[in-house]
Amino acid sequence: AQSVTQLGSHVSVSEGALVLLRCNYSSSVPPYLFWYVQYPNQGLQLLLKYTSAATLVKGINGFEAEFKKSETSFHLTKPSAHMSDAAEYFCAVSDQPGNQFYFGTGTSLTVIP
Amino acid sequence: GAVVSQHPSRVICKSGTSVKIECRSLDFQATTMFWYRQFPKQSLMLMATSNEGSKATYEQGVEKDKFLINHASLTLSTLTVTSAHPEDSSFYICSAHPSGPRVEQFFGPGTRLTVL
């Protein structure tokens, strides 16, 4: 079975500061891991994905995430926050292509000018 | 590429009526589509998995006779909320998994259902 825990339902950072959103997963098989972003009243947009290739994954809009098997983590980072980064972020895990995703509870990111 | 549309984006209906929501993959074929429900400030809850040409698989606690899912083609899945009640008001999001080895799902923009 798979599950995802996102620590911190709300994160606030100043514009230009480092963004760190935490995600820990549980999986009985090598996982596929994803970060999605959701703006108000919209669907989810894929930021990046881990598929057992490089452990450091670069995504869109300057985001990246590092897969750490020993820590069962897949934290999302961005060196410098922009006002447009304010949104809801979801971490998800799946065990194979075409199977359901298990989502974390989401982290709301606020960027302070 | 990999665009998923949903129609309508918003719908308001009276209690007791039925509402149909369409989910289309515009530029790819999707063997599998998923329907999620999202309450305000909460995560996505999987309702059912829809495979083209076969019956949908519903998650525990989801009434299959109330939430009718049809996946008639590789680019279209529909969710019909039958005899809607105010507690069915929610944000419904579909996703589509492209046929083949890709691992990600592509999400529609969601449908806001309000039942009066």
Coordinates of C-alpha atoms in Angstrom, one line a residue:
Chain A
A1 CA 0.0 0.0 0.0
Q2 CA 1.1 3.6 -0.6
S3 CA 0.5 6.7 1.3
V4 CA 1.9 10.2 1.5
T5 CA 2.4 12.6 4.4
Q6 CA 2.9 16.3 3.8
L7 CA 4.1 18.0 6.9
G8 CA 2.9 21.6 7.2
S9 CA -0.5 22.4 5.8
H10 CA 0.5 26.0 5.5
V11 CA 3.9 27.4 4.7
S12 CA 4.7 31.1 4.4
V13 CA 7.9 32.5 2.9
S14 CA 9.0 35.9 1.9
E15 CA 9.4 36.8 -1.8
G16 CA 12.9 35.7 -2.8
A17 CA 13.3 33.3 0.0
L18 CA 13.9 29.5 -0.2
V19 CA 10.8 27.4 -0.6
L20 CA 10.8 24.0 1.1
L21 CA 7.7 21.8 1.0
R22 CA 8.0 18.4 2.7
C23 CA 6.7 15.1 1.5
N24 CA 7.3 11.7 3.0
Y25 CA 5.9 8.5 1.4
S26 CA 5.3 5.0 2.3
S27 CA 5.4 2.3 -0.4
S28 CA 5.9 -1.4 -0.5
V29 CA 7.4 -1.2 -4.0
P30 CA 9.7 1.3 -5.7
P31 CA 7.5 4.3 -6.0
Y32 CA 6.7 6.8 -8.7
L33 CA 6.5 10.2 -7.0
F34 CA 4.9 13.5 -8.2
W35 CA 4.4 17.1 -7.2
Y36 CA 1.4 18.9 -8.5
V37 CA 0.3 22.5 -8.1
Q38 CA -3.2 23.7 -7.9
Y39 CA -4.3 27.3 -8.3
P40 CA -7.8 28.4 -7.0
N41 CA -10.7 26.7 -8.7
Q42 CA -8.4 25.0 -11.2
G43 CA -7.2 21.4 -11.8
L44 CA -3.7 20.1 -11.0
Q45 CA -0.7 20.9 -13.0
L46 CA 2.3 18.6 -12.9
L47 CA 5.5 20.2 -11.5
L48 CA 7.8 17.2 -11.6
K49 CA 8.0 13.5 -11.3
Y50 CA 10.4 10.8 -10.1
T51 CA 10.5 7.6 -12.0
S52 CA 13.6 5.8 -10.6
A53 CA 16.1 7.7 -12.9
A54 CA 18.0 10.6 -11.4
T55 CA 17.3 11.2 -7.7
L56 CA 17.3 15.0 -8.2
V57 CA 14.5 15.9 -10.4
K58 CA 14.0 19.3 -12.0
G59 CA 10.6 20.6 -12.8
I60 CA 8.9 23.6 -14.2
N61 CA 9.0 27.1 -12.8
G62 CA 12.3 26.6 -11.1
F63 CA 11.1 23.8 -8.7
E64 CA 13.1 20.7 -8.0
A65 CA 12.8 17.7 -5.7
E66 CA 15.2 15.1 -4.4
F67 CA 14.3 11.5 -3.9
K68 CA 15.9 10.1 -0.7
K69 CA 15.1 6.5 -0.3
S70 CA 16.8 6.2 3.1
E71 CA 14.5 9.0 4.4
T72 CA 11.5 8.0 2.3
S73 CA 11.3 11.6 1.4
F74 CA 10.6 13.7 -1.8
H75 CA 10.8 17.3 -0.6
L76 CA 10.1 20.1 -3.1
T77 CA 12.3 23.1 -3.2
K78 CA 12.8 26.4 -5.1
P79 CA 15.7 28.7 -4.4
S80 CA 13.8 31.9 -4.6
A81 CA 10.0 32.3 -4.1
H82 CA 8.0 34.4 -6.5
M83 CA 4.6 35.9 -5.8
S84 CA 3.1 33.7 -8.5
D85 CA 4.2 30.6 -6.6
A86 CA 1.4 31.1 -4.1
A87 CA -0.9 28.1 -4.5
E88 CA -1.7 24.7 -3.1
Y89 CA 0.9 21.9 -3.6
F90 CA 0.2 18.2 -3.6
C91 CA 2.6 15.3 -3.4
A92 CA 1.4 12.0 -4.8
V93 CA 2.7 8.4 -5.0
S94 CA 1.8 5.6 -7.4
D95 CA 3.2 2.1 -7.7
Q96 CA 3.0 1.7 -11.5
P97 CA 1.8 3.4 -14.6
G98 CA -2.0 3.6 -14.9
N99 CA -2.7 2.8 -11.3
Q100 CA -4.3 5.3 -8.9
F101 CA -2.5 8.1 -7.2
Y102 CA -2.4 8.5 -3.5
F103 CA -2.3 12.2 -2.6
G104 CA -1.0 14.0 0.5
T105 CA -3.3 16.5 2.2
G106 CA -1.7 19.4 0.5
T107 CA 0.4 22.4 1.5
S108 CA -0.8 25.9 1.0
L109 CA 2.1 28.2 0.1
T110 CA 1.8 31.9 0.8
V111 CA 4.4 34.3 -0.5
I112 CA 4.8 37.5 1.4
P113 CA 5.9 40.6 -0.5
Chain B
G1 CA 0.2 18.4 -25.4
A2 CA -1.6 16.2 -22.9
V3 CA -4.6 18.4 -22.3
V4 CA -7.7 17.3 -20.4
S5 CA -10.9 19.3 -20.6
Q6 CA -14.0 19.1 -18.4
H7 CA -17.4 20.4 -19.2
P8 CA -19.2 22.2 -17.6
S9 CA -16.8 24.2 -15.5
R10 CA -19.6 25.2 -13.2
V11 CA -23.1 23.9 -12.7
I12 CA -25.9 24.8 -10.4
C13 CA -28.9 22.5 -10.1
K14 CA -31.9 21.9 -8.0
S15 CA -32.0 19.1 -5.5
G16 CA -33.3 15.8 -7.1
T17 CA -32.0 16.5 -10.6
S18 CA -29.2 14.7 -12.4
V19 CA -26.0 16.3 -13.6
K20 CA -23.6 15.0 -16.2
I21 CA -19.9 16.0 -16.2
E22 CA -17.7 15.2 -19.2
C23 CA -14.0 14.6 -19.1
R24 CA -12.1 14.6 -22.4
S25 CA -8.5 14.0 -23.3
L26 CA -8.0 16.3 -26.2
D27 CA -4.7 15.2 -27.7
F28 CA -4.1 11.7 -26.4
Q29 CA -5.8 8.5 -25.8
A30 CA -6.5 7.5 -22.3
T31 CA -7.2 3.9 -21.4
T32 CA -7.8 4.8 -17.8
M33 CA -9.5 7.9 -16.4
F34 CA -10.0 8.7 -12.7
W35 CA -12.7 10.8 -11.0
Y36 CA -11.8 12.7 -7.8
R37 CA -13.8 14.8 -5.4
Q38 CA -12.3 17.7 -3.6
F39 CA -13.8 19.5 -0.6
P40 CA -12.7 23.0 0.2
K41 CA -9.2 23.2 1.6
Q42 CA -8.8 19.4 1.4
S43 CA -7.0 16.9 -0.8
L44 CA -8.4 14.9 -3.6
M45 CA -10.4 11.8 -2.8
L46 CA -10.5 9.2 -5.5
M47 CA -14.1 8.2 -6.3
A48 CA -13.6 5.7 -9.1
T49 CA -11.3 4.4 -11.7
S50 CA -12.7 4.2 -15.2
N51 CA -11.4 1.9 -17.9
E52 CA -12.5 2.2 -21.5
G53 CA -15.1 -0.3 -22.4
S54 CA -15.5 -1.8 -19.0
K55 CA -17.3 -1.0 -15.7
A56 CA -15.8 1.5 -13.4
T57 CA -14.2 0.5 -10.2
Y58 CA -15.5 2.4 -7.2
E59 CA -13.7 3.2 -4.0
Q60 CA -15.2 2.1 -0.8
G61 CA -18.0 4.3 0.4
V62 CA -18.8 5.7 -3.1
E63 CA -22.3 4.8 -4.3
K64 CA -22.1 3.5 -7.8
D65 CA -25.8 3.9 -8.4
K66 CA -25.5 7.6 -7.5
F67 CA -22.3 8.4 -9.3
L68 CA -22.7 6.8 -12.7
I69 CA -19.5 6.6 -14.7
N70 CA -19.2 5.8 -18.4
H71 CA -16.0 5.5 -20.3
A72 CA -17.3 4.9 -23.8
S73 CA -14.2 5.9 -25.8
L74 CA -10.5 6.4 -25.3
T75 CA -11.0 10.1 -25.1
L76 CA -14.2 10.5 -23.1
S77 CA -15.4 9.6 -19.7
T78 CA -18.6 10.9 -18.1
L79 CA -19.7 11.2 -14.5
T80 CA -23.4 11.6 -13.8
V81 CA -24.5 12.6 -10.4
T82 CA -28.0 11.2 -10.1
S83 CA -30.7 12.7 -7.8
A84 CA -28.3 15.3 -6.6
H85 CA -28.5 16.6 -3.0
P86 CA -26.9 19.6 -1.4
E87 CA -24.3 17.3 0.2
D88 CA -23.1 16.4 -3.3
S89 CA -22.0 19.9 -3.8
S90 CA -18.2 19.8 -4.4
F91 CA -15.4 20.2 -6.8
Y92 CA -15.1 17.2 -9.1
I93 CA -11.8 16.7 -11.0
C94 CA -11.0 14.0 -13.5
S95 CA -7.6 12.8 -14.6
A96 CA -6.5 10.7 -17.6
H97 CA -3.6 8.3 -17.9
P98 CA -2.2 8.1 -21.4
S99 CA -2.1 4.7 -23.0
G100 CA 1.4 3.4 -22.9
P101 CA 4.3 3.6 -20.4
R102 CA 4.0 7.2 -19.2
V103 CA 3.5 7.3 -15.4
E104 CA 1.9 10.7 -14.9
Q105 CA -1.8 11.5 -15.0
F106 CA -3.1 14.7 -16.6
F107 CA -5.8 16.5 -14.8
G108 CA -8.8 18.4 -16.0
P109 CA -9.6 21.9 -14.7
G110 CA -12.4 20.7 -12.5
T111 CA -16.2 21.1 -12.3
R112 CA -17.8 23.1 -9.4
L113 CA -21.2 21.5 -8.6
T114 CA -23.6 23.4 -6.5
V115 CA -26.9 21.7 -5.5
L116 CA -29.6 24.0 -4.2

